[in-house]
Coordinates of C-alpha atoms in Angstrom, one line a residue:
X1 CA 75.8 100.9 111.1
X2 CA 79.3 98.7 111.6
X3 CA 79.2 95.8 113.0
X4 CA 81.9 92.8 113.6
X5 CA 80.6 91.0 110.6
X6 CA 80.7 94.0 108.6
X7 CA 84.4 95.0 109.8
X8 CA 85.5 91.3 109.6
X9 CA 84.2 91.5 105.7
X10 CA 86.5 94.5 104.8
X11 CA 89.7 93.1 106.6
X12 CA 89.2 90.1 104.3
X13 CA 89.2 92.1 101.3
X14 CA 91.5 94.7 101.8
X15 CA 95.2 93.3 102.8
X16 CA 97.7 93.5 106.0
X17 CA 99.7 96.9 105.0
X18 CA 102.9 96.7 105.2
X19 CA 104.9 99.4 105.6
X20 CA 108.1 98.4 104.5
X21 CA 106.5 97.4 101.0
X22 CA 105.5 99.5 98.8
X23 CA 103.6 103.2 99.8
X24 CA 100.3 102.2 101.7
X25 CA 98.3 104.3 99.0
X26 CA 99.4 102.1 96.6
X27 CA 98.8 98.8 98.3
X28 CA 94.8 99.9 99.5
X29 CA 94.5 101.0 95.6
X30 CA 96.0 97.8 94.2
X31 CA 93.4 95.8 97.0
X32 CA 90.4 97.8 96.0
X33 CA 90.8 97.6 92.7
X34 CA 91.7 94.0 91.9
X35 CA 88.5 93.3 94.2
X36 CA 86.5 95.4 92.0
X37 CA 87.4 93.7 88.6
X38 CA 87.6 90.2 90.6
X39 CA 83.9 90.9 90.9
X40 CA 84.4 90.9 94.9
X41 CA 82.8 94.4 95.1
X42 CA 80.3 95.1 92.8
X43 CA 79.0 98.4 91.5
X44 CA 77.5 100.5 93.9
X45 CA 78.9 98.9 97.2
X46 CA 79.2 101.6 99.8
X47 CA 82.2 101.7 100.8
X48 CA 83.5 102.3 104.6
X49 CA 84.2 105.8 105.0
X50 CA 87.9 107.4 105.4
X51 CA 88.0 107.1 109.4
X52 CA 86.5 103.8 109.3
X53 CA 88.8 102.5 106.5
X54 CA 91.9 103.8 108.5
X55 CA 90.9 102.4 111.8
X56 CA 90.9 98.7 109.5
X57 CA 93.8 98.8 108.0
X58 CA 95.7 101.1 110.7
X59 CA 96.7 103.6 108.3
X60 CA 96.2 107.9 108.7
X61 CA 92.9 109.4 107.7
X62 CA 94.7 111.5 105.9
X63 CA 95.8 108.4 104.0
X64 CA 92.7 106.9 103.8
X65 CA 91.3 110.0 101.9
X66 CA 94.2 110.2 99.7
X67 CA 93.2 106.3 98.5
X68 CA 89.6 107.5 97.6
X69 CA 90.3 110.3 96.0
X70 CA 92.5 108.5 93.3
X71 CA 90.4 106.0 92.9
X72 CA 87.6 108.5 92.4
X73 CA 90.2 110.4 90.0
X74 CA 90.9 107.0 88.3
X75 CA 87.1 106.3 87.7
X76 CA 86.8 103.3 90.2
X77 CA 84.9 105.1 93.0
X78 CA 81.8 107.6 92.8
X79 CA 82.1 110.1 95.6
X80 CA 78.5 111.1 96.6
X81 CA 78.5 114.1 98.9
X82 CA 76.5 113.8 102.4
X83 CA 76.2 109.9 101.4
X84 CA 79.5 108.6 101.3
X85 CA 81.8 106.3 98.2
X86 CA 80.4 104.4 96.2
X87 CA 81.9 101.3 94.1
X88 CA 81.6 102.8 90.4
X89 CA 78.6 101.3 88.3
X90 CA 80.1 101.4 85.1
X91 CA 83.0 98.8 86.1
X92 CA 83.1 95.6 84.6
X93 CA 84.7 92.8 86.6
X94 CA 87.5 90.6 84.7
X95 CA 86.1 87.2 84.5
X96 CA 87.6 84.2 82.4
X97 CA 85.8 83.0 79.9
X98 CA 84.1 79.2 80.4
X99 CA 84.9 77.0 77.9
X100 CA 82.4 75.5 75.8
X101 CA 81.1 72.6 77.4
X102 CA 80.3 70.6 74.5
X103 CA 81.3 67.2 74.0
X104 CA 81.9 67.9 69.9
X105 CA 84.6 70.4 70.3
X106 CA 88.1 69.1 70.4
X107 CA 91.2 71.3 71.6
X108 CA 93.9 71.0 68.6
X109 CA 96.8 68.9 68.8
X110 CA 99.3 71.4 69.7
X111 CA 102.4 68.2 70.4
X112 CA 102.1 68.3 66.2
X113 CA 101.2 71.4 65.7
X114 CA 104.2 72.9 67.2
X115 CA 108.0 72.5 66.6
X116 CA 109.2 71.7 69.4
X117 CA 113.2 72.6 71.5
X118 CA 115.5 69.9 71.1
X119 CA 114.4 67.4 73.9
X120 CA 118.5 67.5 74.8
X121 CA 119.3 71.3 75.3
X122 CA 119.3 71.7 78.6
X123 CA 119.5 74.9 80.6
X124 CA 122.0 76.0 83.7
X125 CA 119.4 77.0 85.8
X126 CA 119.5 78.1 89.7
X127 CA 116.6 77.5 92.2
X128 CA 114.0 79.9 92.1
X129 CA 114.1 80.7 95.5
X130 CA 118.2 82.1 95.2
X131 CA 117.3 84.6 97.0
X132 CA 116.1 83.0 100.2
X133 CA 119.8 81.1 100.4
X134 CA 121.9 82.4 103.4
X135 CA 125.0 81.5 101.2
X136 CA 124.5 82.4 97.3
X137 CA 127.7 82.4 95.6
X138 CA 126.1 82.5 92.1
X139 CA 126.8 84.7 89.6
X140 CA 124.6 87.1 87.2
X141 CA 123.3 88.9 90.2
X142 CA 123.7 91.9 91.7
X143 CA 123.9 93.4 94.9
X144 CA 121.1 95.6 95.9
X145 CA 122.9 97.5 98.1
X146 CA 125.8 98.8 96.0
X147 CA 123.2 99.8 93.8
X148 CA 123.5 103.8 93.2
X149 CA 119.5 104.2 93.5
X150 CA 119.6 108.1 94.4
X151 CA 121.0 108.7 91.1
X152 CA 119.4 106.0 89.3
X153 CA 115.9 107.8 90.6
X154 CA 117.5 111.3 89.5
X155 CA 117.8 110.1 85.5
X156 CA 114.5 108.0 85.8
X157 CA 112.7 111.2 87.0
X158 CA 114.4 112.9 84.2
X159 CA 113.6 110.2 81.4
X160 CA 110.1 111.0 82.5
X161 CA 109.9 114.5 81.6
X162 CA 107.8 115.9 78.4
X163 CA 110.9 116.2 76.2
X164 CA 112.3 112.7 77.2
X165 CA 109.2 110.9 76.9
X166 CA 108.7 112.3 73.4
X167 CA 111.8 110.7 72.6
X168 CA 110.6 107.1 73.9
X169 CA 109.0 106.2 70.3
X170 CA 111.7 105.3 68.3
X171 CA 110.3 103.5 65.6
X172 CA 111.0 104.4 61.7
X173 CA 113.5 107.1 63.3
X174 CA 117.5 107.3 61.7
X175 CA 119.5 105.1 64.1
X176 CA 121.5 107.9 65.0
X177 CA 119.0 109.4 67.1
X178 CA 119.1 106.6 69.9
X179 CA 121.2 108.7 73.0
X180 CA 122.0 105.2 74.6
X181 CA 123.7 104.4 71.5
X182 CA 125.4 108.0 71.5
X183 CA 126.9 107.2 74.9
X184 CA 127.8 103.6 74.1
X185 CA 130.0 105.0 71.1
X186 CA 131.5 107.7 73.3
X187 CA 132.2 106.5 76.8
X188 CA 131.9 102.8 77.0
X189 CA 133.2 101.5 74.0
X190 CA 136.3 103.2 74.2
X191 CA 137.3 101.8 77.4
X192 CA 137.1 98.7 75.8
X193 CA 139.1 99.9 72.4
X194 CA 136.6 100.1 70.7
X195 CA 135.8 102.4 67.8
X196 CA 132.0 102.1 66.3
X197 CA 129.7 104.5 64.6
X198 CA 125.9 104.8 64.8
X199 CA 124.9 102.5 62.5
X200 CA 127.8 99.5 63.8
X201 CA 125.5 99.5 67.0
X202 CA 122.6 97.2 67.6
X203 CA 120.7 97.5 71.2
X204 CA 119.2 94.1 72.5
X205 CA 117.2 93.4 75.3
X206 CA 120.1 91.7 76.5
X207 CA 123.1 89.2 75.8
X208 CA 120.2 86.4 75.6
X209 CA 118.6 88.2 72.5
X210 CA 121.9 88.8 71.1
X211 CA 122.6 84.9 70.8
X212 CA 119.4 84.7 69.5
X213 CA 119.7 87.3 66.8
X214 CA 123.4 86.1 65.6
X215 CA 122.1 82.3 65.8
X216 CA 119.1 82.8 63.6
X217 CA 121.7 85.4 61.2
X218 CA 124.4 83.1 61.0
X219 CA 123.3 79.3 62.1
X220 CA 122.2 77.1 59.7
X221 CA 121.8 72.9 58.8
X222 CA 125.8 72.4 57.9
X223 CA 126.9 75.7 59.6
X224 CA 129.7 74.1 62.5
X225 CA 130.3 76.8 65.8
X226 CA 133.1 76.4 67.9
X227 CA 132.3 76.7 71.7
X228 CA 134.5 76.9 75.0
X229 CA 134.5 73.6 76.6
X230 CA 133.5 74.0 79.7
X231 CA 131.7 77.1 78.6
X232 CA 128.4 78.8 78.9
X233 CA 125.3 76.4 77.5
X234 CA 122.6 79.2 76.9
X235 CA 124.8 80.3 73.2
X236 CA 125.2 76.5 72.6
X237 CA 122.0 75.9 72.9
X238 CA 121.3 79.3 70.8
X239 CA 122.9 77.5 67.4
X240 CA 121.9 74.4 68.1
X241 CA 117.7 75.4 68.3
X242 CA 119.1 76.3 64.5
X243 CA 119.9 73.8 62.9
X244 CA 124.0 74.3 63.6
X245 CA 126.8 71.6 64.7
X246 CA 128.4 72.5 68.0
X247 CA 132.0 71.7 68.2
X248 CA 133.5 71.9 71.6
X249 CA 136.7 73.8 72.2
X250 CA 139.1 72.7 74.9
X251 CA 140.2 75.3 77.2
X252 CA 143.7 76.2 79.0
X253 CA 145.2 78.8 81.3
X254 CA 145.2 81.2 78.5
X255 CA 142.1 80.8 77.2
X256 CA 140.6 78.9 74.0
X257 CA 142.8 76.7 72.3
X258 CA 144.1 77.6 68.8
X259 CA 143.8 73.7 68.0
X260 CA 143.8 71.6 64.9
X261 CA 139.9 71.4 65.6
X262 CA 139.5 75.2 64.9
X263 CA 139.5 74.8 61.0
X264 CA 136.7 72.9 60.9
X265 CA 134.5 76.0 62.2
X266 CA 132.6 78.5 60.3
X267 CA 132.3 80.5 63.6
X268 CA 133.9 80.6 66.9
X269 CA 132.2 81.7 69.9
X270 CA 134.2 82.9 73.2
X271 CA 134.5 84.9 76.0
X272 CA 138.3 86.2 76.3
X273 CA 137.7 88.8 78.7
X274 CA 137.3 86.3 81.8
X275 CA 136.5 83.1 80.2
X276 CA 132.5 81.6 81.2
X277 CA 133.1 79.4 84.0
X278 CA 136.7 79.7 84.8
X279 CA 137.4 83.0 84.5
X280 CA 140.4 82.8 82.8
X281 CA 141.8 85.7 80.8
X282 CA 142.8 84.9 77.2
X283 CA 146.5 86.3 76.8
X284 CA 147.8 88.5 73.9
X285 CA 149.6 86.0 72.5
X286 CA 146.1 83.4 72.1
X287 CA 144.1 86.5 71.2
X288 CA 146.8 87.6 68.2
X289 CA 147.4 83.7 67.4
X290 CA 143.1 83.5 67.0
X291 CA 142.9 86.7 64.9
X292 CA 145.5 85.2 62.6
X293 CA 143.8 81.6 62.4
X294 CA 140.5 83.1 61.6
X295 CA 141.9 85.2 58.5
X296 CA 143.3 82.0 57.3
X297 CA 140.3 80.3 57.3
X298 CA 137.9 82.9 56.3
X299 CA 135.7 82.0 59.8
X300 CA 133.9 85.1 62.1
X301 CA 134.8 85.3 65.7
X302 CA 131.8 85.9 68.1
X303 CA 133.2 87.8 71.1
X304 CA 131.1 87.9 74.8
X305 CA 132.2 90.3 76.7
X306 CA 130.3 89.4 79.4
X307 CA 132.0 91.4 82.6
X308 CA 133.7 94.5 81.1
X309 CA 135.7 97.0 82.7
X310 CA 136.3 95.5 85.8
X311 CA 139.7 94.5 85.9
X312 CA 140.6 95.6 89.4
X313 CA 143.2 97.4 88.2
X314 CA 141.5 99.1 86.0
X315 CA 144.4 97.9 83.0
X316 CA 142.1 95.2 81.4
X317 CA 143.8 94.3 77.7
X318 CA 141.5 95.6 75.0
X319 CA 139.1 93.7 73.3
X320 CA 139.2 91.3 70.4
X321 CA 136.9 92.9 68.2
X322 CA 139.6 96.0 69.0
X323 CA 143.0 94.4 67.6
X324 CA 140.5 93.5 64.7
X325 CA 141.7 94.8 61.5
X326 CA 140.3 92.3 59.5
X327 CA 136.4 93.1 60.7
X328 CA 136.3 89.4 61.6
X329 CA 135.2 90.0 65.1
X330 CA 131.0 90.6 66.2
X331 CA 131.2 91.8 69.3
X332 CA 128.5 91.6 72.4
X333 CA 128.1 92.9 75.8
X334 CA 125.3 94.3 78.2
X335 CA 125.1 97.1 81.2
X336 CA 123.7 93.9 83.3
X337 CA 126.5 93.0 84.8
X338 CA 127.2 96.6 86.3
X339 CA 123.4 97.6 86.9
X340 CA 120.8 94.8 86.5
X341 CA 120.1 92.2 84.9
X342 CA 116.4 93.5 85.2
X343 CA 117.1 96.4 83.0
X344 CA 117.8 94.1 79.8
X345 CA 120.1 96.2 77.7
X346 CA 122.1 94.8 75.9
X347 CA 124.2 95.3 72.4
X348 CA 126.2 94.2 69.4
X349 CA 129.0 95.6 67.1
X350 CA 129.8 94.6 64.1
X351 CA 129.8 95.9 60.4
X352 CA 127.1 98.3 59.3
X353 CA 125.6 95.5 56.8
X354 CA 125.3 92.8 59.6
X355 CA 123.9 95.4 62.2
X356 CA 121.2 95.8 58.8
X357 CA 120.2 92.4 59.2
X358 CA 119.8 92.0 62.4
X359 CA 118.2 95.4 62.6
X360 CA 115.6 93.4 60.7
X361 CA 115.4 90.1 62.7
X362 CA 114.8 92.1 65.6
X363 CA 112.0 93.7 63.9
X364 CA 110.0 90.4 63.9
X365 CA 109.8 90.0 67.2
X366 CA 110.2 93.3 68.8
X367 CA 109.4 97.0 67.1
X368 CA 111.8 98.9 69.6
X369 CA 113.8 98.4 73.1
X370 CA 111.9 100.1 75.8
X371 CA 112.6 104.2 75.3
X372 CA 112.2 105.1 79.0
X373 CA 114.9 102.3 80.1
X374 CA 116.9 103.8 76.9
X375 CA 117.4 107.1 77.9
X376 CA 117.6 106.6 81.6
X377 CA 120.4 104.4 81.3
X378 CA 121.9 106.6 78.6
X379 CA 121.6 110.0 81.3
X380 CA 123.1 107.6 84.0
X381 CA 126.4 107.4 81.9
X382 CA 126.4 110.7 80.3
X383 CA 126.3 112.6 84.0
X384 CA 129.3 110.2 85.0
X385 CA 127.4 107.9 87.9
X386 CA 128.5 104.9 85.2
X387 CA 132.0 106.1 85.7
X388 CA 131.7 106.4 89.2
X389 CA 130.1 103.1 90.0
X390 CA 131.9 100.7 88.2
X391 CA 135.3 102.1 90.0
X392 CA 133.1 101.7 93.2
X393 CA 132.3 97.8 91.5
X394 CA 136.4 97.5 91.0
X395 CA 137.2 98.0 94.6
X396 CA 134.6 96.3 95.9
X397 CA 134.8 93.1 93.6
X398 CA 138.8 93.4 94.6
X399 CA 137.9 93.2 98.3
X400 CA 135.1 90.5 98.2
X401 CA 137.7 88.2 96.2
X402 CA 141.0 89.0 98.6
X403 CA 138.3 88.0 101.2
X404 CA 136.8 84.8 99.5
X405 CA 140.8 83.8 99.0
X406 CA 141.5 83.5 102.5
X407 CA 139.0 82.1 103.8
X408 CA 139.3 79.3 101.2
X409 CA 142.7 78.8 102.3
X410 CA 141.4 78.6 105.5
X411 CA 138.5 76.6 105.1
X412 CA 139.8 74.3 101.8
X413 CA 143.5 74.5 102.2
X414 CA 144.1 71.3 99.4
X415 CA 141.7 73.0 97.0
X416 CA 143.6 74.9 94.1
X417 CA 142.4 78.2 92.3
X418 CA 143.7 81.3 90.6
X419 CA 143.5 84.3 92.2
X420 CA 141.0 86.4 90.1
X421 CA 142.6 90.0 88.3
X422 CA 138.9 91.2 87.6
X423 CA 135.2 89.9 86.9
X424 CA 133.3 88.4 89.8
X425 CA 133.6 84.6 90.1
X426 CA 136.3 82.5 91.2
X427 CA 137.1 78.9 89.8
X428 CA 137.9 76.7 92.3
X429 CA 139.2 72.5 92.3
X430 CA 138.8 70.7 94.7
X431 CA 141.4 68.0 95.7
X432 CA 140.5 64.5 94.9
X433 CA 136.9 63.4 93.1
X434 CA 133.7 64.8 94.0
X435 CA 129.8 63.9 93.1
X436 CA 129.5 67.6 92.1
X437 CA 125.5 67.0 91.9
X438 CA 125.9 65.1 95.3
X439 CA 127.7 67.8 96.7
X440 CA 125.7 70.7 95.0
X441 CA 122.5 69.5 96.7
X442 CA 124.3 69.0 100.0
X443 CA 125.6 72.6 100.1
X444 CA 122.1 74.0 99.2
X445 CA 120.8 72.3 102.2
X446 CA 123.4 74.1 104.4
X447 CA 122.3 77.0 102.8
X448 CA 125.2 77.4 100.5
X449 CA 124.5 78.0 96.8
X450 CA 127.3 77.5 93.9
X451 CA 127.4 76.9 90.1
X452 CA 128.8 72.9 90.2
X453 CA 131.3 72.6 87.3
X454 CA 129.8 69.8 85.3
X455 CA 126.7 72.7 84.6
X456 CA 129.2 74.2 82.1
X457 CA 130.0 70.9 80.5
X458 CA 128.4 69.5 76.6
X459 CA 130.8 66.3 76.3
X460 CA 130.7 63.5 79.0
X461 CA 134.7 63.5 79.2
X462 CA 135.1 66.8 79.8
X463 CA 138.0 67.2 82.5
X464 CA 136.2 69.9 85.5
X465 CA 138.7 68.2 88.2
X466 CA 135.4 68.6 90.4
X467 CA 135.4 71.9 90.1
X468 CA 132.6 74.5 91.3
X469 CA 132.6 78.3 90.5
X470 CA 131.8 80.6 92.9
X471 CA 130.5 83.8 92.2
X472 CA 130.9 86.8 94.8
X473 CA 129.1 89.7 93.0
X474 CA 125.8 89.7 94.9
X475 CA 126.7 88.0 98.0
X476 CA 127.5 90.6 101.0
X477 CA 130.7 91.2 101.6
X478 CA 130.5 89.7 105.6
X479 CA 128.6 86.3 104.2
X480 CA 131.8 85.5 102.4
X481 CA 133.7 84.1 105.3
X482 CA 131.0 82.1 107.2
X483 CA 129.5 80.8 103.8
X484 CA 132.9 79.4 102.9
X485 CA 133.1 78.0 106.4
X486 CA 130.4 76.2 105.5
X487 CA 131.1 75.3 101.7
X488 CA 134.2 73.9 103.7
X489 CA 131.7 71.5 106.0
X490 CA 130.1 70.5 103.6
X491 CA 133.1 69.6 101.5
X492 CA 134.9 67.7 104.0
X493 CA 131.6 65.9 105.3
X494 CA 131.4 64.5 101.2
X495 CA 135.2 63.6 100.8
X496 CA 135.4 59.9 99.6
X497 CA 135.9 57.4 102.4
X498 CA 134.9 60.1 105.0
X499 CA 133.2 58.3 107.8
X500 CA 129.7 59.9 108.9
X501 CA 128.4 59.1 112.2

């Protein structure tokens, strides 16, 4: 017999659907189940029957029986006929372990047991609420909405099927049977100028595992690495955790500098395609003049090419590790940029004996990359919706950066910047001196988000001209205008000697 205690109990265990989450089946499973193992409903609770449990959470009968009979299916629920469902006997709630109460028994001391990140690496990290910001000009992120899920959902249903999902375990199989890395050699690399066979071809689980990997390879106690100044920390901080002495490269309009400073490098890390923050592209004549200095001095070139492909003009100049004759050149990228950065594929070319080694580096920590995101992503370029998107991610990036350009020479008509050619950030100085941590906070509580330039920067002196980056790849396209209007406010309100009421 129901009563209002009785229905006021189950409308405390089971949640508020919601039907723009995820499928109501789902959600009542997911509630009934985590109360079973939670220990909240113990073997043989009755539960309320289909018309009752439809009338709680406001949700079809036919939905309500759908939910019991998978959780019957699953084992969770005993379906007695003429009686009703029953919570199943044989489950076992979840609970943690108490620790041992006795006054004897000391924890370790982890602080010396463990060896510990250099107290002074720090990490250019964004708010974890991003997403909640009216304004985010950040880059890294993408935007949901340009996203082509309907064929995204077509190769992930057919990475699912028997003959794909035998091909998810990789492990002890040649190299040459991965299909991503089949497409990689055949219809992304190439754009790039790229030539690379099977076993030149490393997948990662991203551009973060790649510094890792090539770090722990290459960086040693006396090993020096050359790094653009201002210039992405998470690679410095990547050689550093072993054991290597960072040497800060200055940057110019053309990319890094082929200084005096270079020789004393073993390796150079850089990003010539559209340089980390400031987006500048490193011009023939650098990228020949780098090539040569290298040879001279026997030293390996690290190349990030973070945003590929997206000049808008679709006439980006070819990669380093492409005018490389010398095989001097180890060459990174990922398919984040274009798709996700949730997807974590990533991957590295260099020379078959390198890829070898840190074939085998990756083996200590992970024994394969993910099969099913493998092969979907590897069916999403083969059937041509790569091809299609990123020309999709050319015009769109061109017209979200013509429209971020006027409306910062509306808005900041003294600020200076270069007009971006590709990629999805812009690198903009403002006139006079900021307090870019001043004015980064300020901005975040108009609801405007940006990378402050001084994030980018190792040495103290660095010269960033108070300069922010703005990035305009996951923002929607009709924020761009109010957000700089704002950015503009909050500028102006910050100026030195500005009077504030």
């Amino acid at each position: 017999m129901r009563t209002s205690q009785h229905d006021l109990m189950w409308r405390q265990l089971l949640p508020t659907v919601r039907k723009h989450d995820e499928p109501l089946q789902v959600q009542l499973c997911t509630a009934f189940v985590t109360a079973m193992l939670e220990g909240r409903l113990p073997g043989g609770t009755r539960l309320p029957s289909s018309r009752d449990l439809a009338m709680l959470t406001g949700v079809s009968r036919n939905t309500a029986m759908l939910v019991y009979e998978r959780l019957v299916a699953e084992g969770y629920v005993d379906a007695r006929p003429r009686d009703g469902f029953f919570v199943c006997g044989a489950i076992t709630p979840t609970q943690n372990a108490q620790p041992n109460a006795d006054q004897h028994c000391q924890p370790p001391d982890w602080a010396s047991r463990m060896l510990a990140c250099d107290p002074q690496i720090v990490w250019a990290e964004r708010p974890p609420s991003w997403r909640d910001v009216r304004y985010p000009f950040i880059y890294g992120q993408f935007d949901p909405k340009q996203f082509p899920l309907t064929q995204w959902r077509q190769c992930s249903r057919q990475a699912l099927e028997v003959k794909a999902v035998d091909r998810w375990w990789q492990e002890g199989e040649s190299v040459g049977t991965s299909q991503l890395i089949d497409q990689l050699i055949r219809r992304v690399l190439p754009r790039r100028g790229i030539a690379a066979t099977h076993d030149q071809v490393l997948l990662t689980l991203g551009r973060q595992q790649s510094f890792y990997l090539l770090a722990r390879l290459f960086a040693r106690s006396g090993t020096v690495v050359g790094v653009e100044e201002p210039g992405f920390r998470d690679p410095r901080n990547a050689f550093t955790h072993e054991g290597a002495q960072v040497l800060s490269l200055p940057v110019d309009e053309q990319g890094m500098q082929v200084s005096p400073a270079l020789a004393r490098c073993d390796y150079l890390y850089c990003t010539p395609a559209y340089q980390c923050p400031t987006g500048v592209t490193m011009s023939q004549g650098r990228r020949q003049a780098l090539l040569e200095h290298v040879q001279l001095h026997d030293q390996v070139i690290f190349e990030d090419d973070d945003d590929p492909e997206t000049e808008y003009d679709g006439r980006a100049l070819p990669a380093l590790k492409a005018i490389d004759s010398a095989q001097r050149v180890i060459y990174l990228s990922s398919l984040s940029k274009l798709l996700s950065p949730g997807l974590g594929i990533g991957y590295i070319v260099a020379p078959a004996p390198v890829i070898e080694q840190l074939r085998k580096l990756q083996r200590l920590m992970i024994r394969q990359i993910p099969g099913n995101n493998q092969i979907t992503a590897a069916l999403f370029i083969q059937q041509g919706h790569y091809d299609r998107l990123l020309q999709q991610a050319r015009e769109n990036l061109q017209q979200r950066a013509a429209t971020l350009a006027n409306a910062l020479r509306d808005a900041l008509p003294d600020a200076e910047f270069a007009m971006p050619s590709g990629g999805a950030t812009l690198w903009l100085k403002l006139a006079g001196q900021h307090d870019l941590l001043s004015l980064y906070y300020a901005g975040a509580a108009k609801g405007v988000l940006f990378d402050p330039g001084n994030a980018f920067c190792h040495e103290p002196d660095t010269l960033v001209q108070s300069s922010l980056r703005l990035g305009f790849g996951s923002i929607a396209h009709a924020l761009i205008a109010p957000g700089i209007v704002e950015l503009g406010r909050v500028v102006n309100a910050k100026r030195p000697g500005t009077v504030r009421g």
